[in-house]
Tab-separated table of C-alpha atoms in Angstrom:
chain	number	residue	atom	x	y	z
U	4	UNK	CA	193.614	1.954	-71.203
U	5	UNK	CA	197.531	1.430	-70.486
U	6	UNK	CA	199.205	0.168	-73.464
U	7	UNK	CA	200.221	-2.976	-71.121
U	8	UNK	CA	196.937	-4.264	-70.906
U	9	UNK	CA	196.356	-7.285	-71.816
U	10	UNK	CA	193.039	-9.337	-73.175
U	11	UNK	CA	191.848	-12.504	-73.569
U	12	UNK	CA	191.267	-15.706	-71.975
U	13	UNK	CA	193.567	-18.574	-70.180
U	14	UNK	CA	191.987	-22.100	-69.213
U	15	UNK	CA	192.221	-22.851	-65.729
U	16	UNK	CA	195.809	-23.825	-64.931
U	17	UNK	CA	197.634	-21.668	-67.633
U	18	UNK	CA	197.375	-18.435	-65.380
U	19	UNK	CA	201.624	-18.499	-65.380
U	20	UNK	CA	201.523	-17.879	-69.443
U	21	UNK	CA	199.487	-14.919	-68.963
U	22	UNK	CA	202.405	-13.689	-66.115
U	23	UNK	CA	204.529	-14.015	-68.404
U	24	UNK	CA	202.909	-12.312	-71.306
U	25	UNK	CA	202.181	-9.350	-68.670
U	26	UNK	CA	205.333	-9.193	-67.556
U	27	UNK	CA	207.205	-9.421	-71.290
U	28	UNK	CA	205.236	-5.402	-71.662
U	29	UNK	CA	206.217	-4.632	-68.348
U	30	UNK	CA	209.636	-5.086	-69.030
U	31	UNK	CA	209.134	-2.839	-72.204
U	32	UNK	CA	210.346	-5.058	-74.320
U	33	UNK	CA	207.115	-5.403	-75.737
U	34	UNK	CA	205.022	-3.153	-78.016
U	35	UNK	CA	201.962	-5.147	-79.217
U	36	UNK	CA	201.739	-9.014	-79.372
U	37	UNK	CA	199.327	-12.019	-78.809
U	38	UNK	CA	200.467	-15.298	-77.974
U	39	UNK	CA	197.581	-18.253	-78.310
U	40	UNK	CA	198.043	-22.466	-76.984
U	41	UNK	CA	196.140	-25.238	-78.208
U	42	UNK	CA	196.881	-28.101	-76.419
U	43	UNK	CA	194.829	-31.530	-77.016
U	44	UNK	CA	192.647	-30.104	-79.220
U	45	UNK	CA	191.578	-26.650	-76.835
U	46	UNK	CA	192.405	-23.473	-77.121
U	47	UNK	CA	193.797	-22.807	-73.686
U	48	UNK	CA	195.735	-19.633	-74.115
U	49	UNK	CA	194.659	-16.680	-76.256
U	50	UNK	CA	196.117	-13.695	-75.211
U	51	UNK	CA	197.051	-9.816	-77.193
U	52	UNK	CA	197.525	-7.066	-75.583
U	53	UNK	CA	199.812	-3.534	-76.041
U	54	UNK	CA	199.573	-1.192	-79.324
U	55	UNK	CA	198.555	-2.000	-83.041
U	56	UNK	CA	200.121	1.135	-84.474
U	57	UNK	CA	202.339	3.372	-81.913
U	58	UNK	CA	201.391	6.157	-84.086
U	59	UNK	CA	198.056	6.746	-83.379
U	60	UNK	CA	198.001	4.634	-80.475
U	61	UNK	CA	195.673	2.279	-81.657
U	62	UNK	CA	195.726	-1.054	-79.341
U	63	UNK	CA	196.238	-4.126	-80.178
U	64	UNK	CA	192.390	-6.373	-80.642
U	65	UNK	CA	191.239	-9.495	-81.427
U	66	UNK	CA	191.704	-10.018	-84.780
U	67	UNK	CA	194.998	-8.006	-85.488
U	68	UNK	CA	197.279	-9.578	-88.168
U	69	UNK	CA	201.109	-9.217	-88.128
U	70	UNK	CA	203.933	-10.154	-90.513
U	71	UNK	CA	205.612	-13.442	-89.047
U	72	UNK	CA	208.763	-13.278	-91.832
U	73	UNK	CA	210.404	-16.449	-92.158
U	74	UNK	CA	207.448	-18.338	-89.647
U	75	UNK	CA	205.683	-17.988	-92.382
U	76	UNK	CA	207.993	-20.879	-93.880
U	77	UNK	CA	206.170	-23.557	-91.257
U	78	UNK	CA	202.686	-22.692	-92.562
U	79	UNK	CA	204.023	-23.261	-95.709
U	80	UNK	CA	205.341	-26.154	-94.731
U	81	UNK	CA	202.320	-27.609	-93.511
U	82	UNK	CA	200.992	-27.205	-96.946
U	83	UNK	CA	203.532	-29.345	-98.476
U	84	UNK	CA	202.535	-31.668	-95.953
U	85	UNK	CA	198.645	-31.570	-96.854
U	86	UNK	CA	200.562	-32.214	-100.588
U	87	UNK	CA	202.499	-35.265	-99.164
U	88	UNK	CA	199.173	-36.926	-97.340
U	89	UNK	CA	197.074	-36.421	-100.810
U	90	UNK	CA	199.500	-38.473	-102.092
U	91	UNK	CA	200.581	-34.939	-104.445
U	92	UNK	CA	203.844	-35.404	-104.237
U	93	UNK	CA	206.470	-37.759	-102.018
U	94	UNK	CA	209.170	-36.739	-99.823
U	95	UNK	CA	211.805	-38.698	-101.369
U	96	UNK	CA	211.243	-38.359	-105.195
U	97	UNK	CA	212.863	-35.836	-107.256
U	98	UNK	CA	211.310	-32.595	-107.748
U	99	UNK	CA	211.812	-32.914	-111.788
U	100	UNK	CA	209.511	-35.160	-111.425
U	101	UNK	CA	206.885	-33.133	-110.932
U	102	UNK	CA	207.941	-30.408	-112.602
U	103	UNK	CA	210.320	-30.952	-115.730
U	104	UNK	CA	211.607	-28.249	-116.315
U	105	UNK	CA	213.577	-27.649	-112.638
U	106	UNK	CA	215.974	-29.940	-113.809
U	107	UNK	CA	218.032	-27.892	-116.002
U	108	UNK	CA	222.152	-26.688	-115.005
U	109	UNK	CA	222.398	-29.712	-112.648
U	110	UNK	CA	219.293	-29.426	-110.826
U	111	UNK	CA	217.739	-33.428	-111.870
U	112	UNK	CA	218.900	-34.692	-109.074
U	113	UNK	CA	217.511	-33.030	-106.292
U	114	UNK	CA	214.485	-34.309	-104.160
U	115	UNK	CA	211.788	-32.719	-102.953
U	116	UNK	CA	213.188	-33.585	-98.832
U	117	UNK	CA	216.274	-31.653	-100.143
U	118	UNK	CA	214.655	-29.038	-101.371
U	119	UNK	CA	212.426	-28.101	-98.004
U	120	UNK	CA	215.591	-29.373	-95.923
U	121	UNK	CA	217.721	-26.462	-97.290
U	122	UNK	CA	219.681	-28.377	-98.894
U	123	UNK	CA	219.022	-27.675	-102.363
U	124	UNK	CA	222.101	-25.226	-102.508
U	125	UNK	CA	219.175	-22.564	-104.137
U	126	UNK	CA	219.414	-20.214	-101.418
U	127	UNK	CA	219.767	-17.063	-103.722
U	128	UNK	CA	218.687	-15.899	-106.985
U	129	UNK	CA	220.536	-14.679	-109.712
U	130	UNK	CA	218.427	-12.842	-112.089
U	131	UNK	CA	216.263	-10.364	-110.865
U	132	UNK	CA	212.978	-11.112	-108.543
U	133	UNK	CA	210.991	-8.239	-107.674
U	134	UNK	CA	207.498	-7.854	-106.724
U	135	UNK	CA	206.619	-7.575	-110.480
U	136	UNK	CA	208.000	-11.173	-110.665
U	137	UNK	CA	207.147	-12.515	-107.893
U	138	UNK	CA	203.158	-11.447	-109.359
U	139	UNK	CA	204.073	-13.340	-112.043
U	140	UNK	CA	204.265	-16.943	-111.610
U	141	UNK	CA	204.881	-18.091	-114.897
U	142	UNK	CA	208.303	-15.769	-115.311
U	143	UNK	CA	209.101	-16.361	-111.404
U	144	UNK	CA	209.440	-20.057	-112.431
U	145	UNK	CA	211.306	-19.425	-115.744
U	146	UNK	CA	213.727	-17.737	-113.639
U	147	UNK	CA	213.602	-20.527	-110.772
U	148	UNK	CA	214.750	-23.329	-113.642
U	149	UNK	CA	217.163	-21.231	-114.979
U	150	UNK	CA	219.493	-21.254	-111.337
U	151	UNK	CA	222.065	-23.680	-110.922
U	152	UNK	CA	222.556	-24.715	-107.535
U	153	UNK	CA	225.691	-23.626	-105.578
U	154	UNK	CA	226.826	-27.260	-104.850
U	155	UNK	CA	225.777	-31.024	-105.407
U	156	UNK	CA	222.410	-31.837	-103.693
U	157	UNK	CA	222.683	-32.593	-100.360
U	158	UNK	CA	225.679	-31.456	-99.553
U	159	UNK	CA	225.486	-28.526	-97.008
U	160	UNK	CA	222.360	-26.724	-95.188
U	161	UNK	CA	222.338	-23.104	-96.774
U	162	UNK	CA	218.986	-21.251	-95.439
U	163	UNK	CA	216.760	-20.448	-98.362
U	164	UNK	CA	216.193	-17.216	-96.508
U	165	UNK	CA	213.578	-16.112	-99.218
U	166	UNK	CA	214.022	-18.637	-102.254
U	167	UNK	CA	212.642	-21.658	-100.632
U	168	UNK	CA	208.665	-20.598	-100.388
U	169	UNK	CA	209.002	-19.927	-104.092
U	170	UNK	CA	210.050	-22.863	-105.867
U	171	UNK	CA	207.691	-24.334	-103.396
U	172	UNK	CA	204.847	-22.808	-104.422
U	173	UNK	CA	205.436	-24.148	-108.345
U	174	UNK	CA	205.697	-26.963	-107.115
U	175	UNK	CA	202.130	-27.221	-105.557
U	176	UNK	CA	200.858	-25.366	-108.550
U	177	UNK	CA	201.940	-28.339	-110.944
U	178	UNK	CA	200.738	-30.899	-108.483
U	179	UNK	CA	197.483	-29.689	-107.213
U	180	UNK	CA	194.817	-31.400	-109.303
U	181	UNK	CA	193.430	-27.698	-109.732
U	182	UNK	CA	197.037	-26.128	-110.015
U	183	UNK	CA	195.881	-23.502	-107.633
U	184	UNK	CA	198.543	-21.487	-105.746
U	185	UNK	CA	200.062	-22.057	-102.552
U	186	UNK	CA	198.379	-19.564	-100.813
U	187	UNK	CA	194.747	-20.580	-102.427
U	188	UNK	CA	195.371	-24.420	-101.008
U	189	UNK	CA	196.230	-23.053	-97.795
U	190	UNK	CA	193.197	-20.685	-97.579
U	191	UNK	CA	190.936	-23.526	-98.969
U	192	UNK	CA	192.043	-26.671	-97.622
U	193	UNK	CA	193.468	-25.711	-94.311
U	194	UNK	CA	193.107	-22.320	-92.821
U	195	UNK	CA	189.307	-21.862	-94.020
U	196	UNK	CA	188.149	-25.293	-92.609
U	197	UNK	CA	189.666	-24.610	-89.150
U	198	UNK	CA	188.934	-21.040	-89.169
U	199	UNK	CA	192.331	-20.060	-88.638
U	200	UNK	CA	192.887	-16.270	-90.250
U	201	UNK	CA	196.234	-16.696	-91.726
U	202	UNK	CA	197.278	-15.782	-95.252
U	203	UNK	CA	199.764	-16.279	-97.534
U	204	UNK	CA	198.369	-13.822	-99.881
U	205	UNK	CA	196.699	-11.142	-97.589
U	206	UNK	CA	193.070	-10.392	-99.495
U	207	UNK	CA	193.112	-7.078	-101.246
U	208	UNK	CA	189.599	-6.211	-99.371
U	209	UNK	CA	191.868	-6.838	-95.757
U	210	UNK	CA	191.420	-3.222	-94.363
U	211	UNK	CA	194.799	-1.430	-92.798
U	212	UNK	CA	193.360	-0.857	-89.297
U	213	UNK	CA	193.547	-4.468	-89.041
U	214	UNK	CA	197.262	-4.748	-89.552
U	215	UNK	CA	200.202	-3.852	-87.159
U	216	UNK	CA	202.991	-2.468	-88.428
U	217	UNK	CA	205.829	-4.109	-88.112
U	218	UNK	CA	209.016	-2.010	-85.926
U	219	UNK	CA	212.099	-2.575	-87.044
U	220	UNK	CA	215.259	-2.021	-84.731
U	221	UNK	CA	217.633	-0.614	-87.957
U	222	UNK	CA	219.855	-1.359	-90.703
U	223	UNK	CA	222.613	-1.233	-88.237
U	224	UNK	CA	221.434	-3.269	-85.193
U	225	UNK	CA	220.319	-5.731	-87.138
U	226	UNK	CA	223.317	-6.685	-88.467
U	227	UNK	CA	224.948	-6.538	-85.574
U	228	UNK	CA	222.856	-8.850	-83.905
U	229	UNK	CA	223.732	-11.694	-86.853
U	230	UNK	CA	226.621	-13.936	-85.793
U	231	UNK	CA	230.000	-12.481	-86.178
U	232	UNK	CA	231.104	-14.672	-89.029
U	233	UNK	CA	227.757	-14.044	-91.107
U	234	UNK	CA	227.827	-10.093	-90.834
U	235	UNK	CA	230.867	-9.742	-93.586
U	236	UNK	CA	228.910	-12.182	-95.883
U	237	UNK	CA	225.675	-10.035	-95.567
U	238	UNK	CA	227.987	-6.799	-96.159
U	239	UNK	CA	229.530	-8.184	-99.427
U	240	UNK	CA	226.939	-7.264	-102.255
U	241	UNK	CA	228.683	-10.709	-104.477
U	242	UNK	CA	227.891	-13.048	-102.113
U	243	UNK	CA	225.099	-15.042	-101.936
U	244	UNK	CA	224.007	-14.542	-98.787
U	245	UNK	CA	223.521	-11.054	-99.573
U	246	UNK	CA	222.091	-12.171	-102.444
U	247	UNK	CA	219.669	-14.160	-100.518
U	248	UNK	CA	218.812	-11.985	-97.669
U	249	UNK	CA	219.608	-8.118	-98.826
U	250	UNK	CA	218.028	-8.039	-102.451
U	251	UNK	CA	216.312	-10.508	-104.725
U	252	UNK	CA	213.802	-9.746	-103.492
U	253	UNK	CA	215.046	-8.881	-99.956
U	254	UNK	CA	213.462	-10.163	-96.477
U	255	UNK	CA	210.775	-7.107	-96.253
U	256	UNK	CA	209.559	-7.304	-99.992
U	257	UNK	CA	205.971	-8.151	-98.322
U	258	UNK	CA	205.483	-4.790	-96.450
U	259	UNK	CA	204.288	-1.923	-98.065
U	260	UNK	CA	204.550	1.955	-97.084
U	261	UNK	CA	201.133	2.668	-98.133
U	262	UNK	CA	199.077	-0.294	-97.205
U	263	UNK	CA	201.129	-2.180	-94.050
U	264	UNK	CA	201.431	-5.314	-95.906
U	265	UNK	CA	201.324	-5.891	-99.840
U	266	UNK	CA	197.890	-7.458	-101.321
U	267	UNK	CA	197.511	-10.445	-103.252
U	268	UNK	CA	201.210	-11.221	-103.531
U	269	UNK	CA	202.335	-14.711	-102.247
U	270	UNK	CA	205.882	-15.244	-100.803
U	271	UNK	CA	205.387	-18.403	-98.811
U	272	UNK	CA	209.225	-17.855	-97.341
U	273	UNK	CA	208.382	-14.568	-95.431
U	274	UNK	CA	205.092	-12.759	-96.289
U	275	UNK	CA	202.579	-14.406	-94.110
U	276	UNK	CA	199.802	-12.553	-92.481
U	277	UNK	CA	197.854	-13.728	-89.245
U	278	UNK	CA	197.243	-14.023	-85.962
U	279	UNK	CA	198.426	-15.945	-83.138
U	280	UNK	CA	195.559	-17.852	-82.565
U	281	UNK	CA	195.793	-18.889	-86.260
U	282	UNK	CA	199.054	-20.350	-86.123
U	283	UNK	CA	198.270	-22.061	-82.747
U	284	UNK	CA	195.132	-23.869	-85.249
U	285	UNK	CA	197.316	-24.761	-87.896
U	286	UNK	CA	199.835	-26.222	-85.757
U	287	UNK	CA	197.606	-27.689	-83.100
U	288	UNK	CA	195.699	-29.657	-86.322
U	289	UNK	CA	198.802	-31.319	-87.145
U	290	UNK	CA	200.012	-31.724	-83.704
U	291	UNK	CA	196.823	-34.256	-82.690
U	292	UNK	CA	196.887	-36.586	-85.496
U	293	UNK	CA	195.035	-34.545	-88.155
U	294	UNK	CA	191.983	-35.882	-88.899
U	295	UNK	CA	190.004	-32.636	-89.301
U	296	UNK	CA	192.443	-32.173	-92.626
U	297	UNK	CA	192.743	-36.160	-92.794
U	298	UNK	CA	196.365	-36.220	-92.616
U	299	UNK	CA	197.881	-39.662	-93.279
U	300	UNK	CA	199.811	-41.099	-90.354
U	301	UNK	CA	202.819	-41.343	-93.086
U	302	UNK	CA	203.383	-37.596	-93.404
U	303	UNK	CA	202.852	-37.088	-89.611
U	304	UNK	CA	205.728	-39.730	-88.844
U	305	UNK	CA	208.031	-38.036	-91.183
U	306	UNK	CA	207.457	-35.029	-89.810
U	307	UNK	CA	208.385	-36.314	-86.401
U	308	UNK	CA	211.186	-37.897	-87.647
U	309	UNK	CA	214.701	-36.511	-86.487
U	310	UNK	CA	216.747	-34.533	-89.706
U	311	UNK	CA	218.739	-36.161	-92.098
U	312	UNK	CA	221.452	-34.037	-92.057
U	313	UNK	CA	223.288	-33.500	-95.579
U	314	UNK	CA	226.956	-35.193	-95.922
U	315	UNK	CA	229.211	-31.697	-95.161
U	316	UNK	CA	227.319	-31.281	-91.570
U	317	UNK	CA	225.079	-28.982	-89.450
U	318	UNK	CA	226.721	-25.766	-90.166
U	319	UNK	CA	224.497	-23.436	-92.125
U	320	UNK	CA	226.413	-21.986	-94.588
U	321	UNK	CA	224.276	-18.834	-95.183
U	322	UNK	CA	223.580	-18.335	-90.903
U	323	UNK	CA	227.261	-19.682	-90.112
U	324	UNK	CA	225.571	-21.659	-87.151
U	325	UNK	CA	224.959	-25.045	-86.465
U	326	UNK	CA	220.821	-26.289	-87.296
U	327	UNK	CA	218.698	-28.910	-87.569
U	328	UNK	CA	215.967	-28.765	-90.720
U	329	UNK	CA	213.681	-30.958	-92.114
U	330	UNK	CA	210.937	-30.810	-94.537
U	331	UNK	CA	209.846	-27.190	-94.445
U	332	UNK	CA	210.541	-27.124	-90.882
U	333	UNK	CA	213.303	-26.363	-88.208
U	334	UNK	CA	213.808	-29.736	-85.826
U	335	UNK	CA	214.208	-29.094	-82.152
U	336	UNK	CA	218.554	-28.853	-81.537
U	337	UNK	CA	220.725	-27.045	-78.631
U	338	UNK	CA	220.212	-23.793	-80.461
U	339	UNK	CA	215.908	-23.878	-80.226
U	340	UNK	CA	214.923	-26.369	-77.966
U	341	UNK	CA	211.470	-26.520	-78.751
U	342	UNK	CA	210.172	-29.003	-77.211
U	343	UNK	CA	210.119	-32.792	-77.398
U	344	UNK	CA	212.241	-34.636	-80.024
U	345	UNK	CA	209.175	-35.000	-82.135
U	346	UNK	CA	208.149	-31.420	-82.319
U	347	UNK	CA	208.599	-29.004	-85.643
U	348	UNK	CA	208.024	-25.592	-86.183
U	349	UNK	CA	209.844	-22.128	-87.315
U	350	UNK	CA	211.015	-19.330	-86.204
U	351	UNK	CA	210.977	-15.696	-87.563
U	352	UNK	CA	212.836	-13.162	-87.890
U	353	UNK	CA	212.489	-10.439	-84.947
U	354	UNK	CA	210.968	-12.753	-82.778
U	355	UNK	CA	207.712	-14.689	-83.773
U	356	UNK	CA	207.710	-18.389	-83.337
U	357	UNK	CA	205.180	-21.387	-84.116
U	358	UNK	CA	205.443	-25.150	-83.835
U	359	UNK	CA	203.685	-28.781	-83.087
U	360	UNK	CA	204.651	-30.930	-80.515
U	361	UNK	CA	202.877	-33.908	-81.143
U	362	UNK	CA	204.080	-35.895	-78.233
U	363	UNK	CA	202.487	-33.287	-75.875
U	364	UNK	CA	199.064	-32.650	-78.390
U	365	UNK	CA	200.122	-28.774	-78.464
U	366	UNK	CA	200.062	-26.091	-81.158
U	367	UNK	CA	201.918	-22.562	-80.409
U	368	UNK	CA	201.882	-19.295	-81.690
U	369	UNK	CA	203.645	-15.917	-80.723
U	370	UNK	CA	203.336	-13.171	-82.660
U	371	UNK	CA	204.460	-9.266	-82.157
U	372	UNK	CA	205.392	-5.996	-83.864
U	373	UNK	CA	208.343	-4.824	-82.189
U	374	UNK	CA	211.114	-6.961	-84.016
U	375	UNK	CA	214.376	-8.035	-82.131
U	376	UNK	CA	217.749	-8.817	-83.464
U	377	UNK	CA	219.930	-11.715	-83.879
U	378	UNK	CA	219.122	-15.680	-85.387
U	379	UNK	CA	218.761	-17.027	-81.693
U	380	UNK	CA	215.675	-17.380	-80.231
U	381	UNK	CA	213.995	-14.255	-78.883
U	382	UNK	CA	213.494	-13.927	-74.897
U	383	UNK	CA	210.057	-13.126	-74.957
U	384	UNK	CA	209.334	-15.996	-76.822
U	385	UNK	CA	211.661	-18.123	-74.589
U	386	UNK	CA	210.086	-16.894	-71.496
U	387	UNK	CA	206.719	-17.414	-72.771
U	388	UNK	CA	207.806	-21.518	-73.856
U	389	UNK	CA	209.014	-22.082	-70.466
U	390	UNK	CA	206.022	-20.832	-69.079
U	391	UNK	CA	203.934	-23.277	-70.403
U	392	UNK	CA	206.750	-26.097	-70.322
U	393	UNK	CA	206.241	-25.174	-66.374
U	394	UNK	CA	202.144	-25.482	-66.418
U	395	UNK	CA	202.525	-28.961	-68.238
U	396	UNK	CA	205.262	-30.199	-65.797
């Protein structure tokens, strides 16, 4: 077997994404990777192909699961969504309302569409989170009420690189009837009933040879491939966007030396575990009304909504680039044109991407293990969009 090959199945019609997926190895940008479609309900593309683990050569199968980093905030976003249609919590109220406490050092005021909009101005901790706090949920969200955010609520977009997926998970643990975890709601109430393997909190049973390690291209190119105004901030150990990206508790706290990927530790911002063909589920659910989850039309029209952008703009004070968030998710704008206006998804960082479109009825998920540089969106997941944009023209 060449490590190009590539297995698994296209519906009739779709034979340009697998081109394209053939053609993203041939190029050598590509390692290992699966990409998967479901469009009106089908699965229609489910493709992997290349190497698991370039050092023994292992290829890439089936059921290999790969880090997505910060796609992992979607997933989690869908979550908060399930929270929103079981009437758990609403968009527009403040999160001290559900949870008391968060309103200490000026924090009262802030809603919860602030909060997942990256607008909450908590894009970076203070004290010290580590992977012995983040275990802990009880002193993870004694440290979470004791931040005070950088400005007044609403005010700028600053990308709660790492932050956001915590405070979001206390929040579903006070308003789940069962205050279960974010990653327990997500395994029991969404990825388990549509059989999509996804986790945010990989099982401590999960066995290594299942897991690709992720490649990374290096301390150095990866911060040259930020935008030129970001890389002094992410070199400047007082700011917060080192703060937020570098260390508490840093963007690769979730991978592990020994074991590819930490067990049973949940950090819904950039730990999630899965497949392709997983996040293609998720997505595609919520992309054709919902009704296997019984979503309420309500949170599916505010998730199709366009952004309400806060008062100082579209400028991303942590990224230094214009964006478009809302609700847990990134809206479609210039800079990822995902698809129609209605669509939302995320991106991650090296290259993995998922989203909904639910004016065209179609979930999407690429996943890989060679990561990329930079915050736009990666070509091989570009080339792969257009493909199908082309098969549904």
């Amino acid at each position: 077997m060449t490590k190009y090959q590539i297995s698994g199945h296209v519906a009739a019609g779709w034979e340009p994404v697998r081109s394209v997926f053939q053609r993203n190895f041939e190029s050598g940008r590509e390692l290992g990777a699966a990409v998967a479609v479901q469009h009106r309900g089908e699965l229609v593309v489910d493709l992997w192909g290349g190497l698991r683990d370039p050092r023994t050569g292992a290829p890439w199968e089936s059921d290999t699961m790969v880090i997505v980093l910060s796609a992992t905030k979607g997933v989690a976003g869908l979550v908060m969504a399930y929270a929103h249609s079981r009437g758990w919590i609403d968009y527009e109220a403040r999160v001290a309302d559900y949870w008391p406490e968060f309103a200490r050092n000026g924090k009262a005021e802030i809603t919860v569409r602030q909060l997942l909009s990256h607008q909450a101005g908590l894009h970076a901790f203070h004290q010290k989170v580590d992977r012995e706090v983040i275990a802990d949920f009880d002193r993870l969200a004694r440290i979470m009420e004791a931040e005070r955010p950088e400005w007044p609520p609403g005010q700028h977009y600053a990308y709660h690189i790492m932050s956001l997926g915590f405070y979001e998970g206390e929040l579903i643990r006070r308003v789940d009837p069962r205050h279960r975890t974010l990653g327990r709601v997500l395994q029991e109430d969404l990825a388990g009933p549509l059989g999509a393997e996804f986790y945010i909190r990989l099982p401590p049973d999960t066995p290594d040879d299942r897991l690709a390690p992720i490649q990374t291209p290096g301390i150095v190119a990866s911060i040259l491939g930020l935008p030129v105004a970001m890389i002094p901030k992410v070199l400047n150990p007082w700011s917060h966007v080192f703060r937020s990206t570098m260390v508490n508790p840093g963007t690769m706290i979730a991978v592990d030396r020994d074991t590819v990927y930490a067990r049973d530790l949940e950090v819904p911002s950039g730990g999630g575990v899965g497949t392709a063909r997983a996040l293609a589920k998720l997505y595609g659910e919520f992309a054709t009304g919902g009704k296997k989850l019984g979503i309420r039309r309500e949170t599916l029209e505010a998730l199709k909504a366009p952004a309400i952008p806060p008062k100082g703009g579209t400028k991303d004070m942590c990224l230094t680039t214009e964006i478009s968030y809302s609700l847990g998710f990134m809206k479609p704008f210039y800079g990822l044109p995902i698809g129609s206006p209605s669509a939302f998804g995320t991106p991650g960082a090296g290259g993995s991407m998922a989203f909904a479109d639910p004016e065209i009825e179609l979930g999407y998920g690429y996943v890989m293990n060679r990561m990329g540089t930079g915050v736009e969106p990666d070509p091989r997941d570009v080339a792969l969009r257009k493909a199908i944009a082309a098969v549904l023209a």
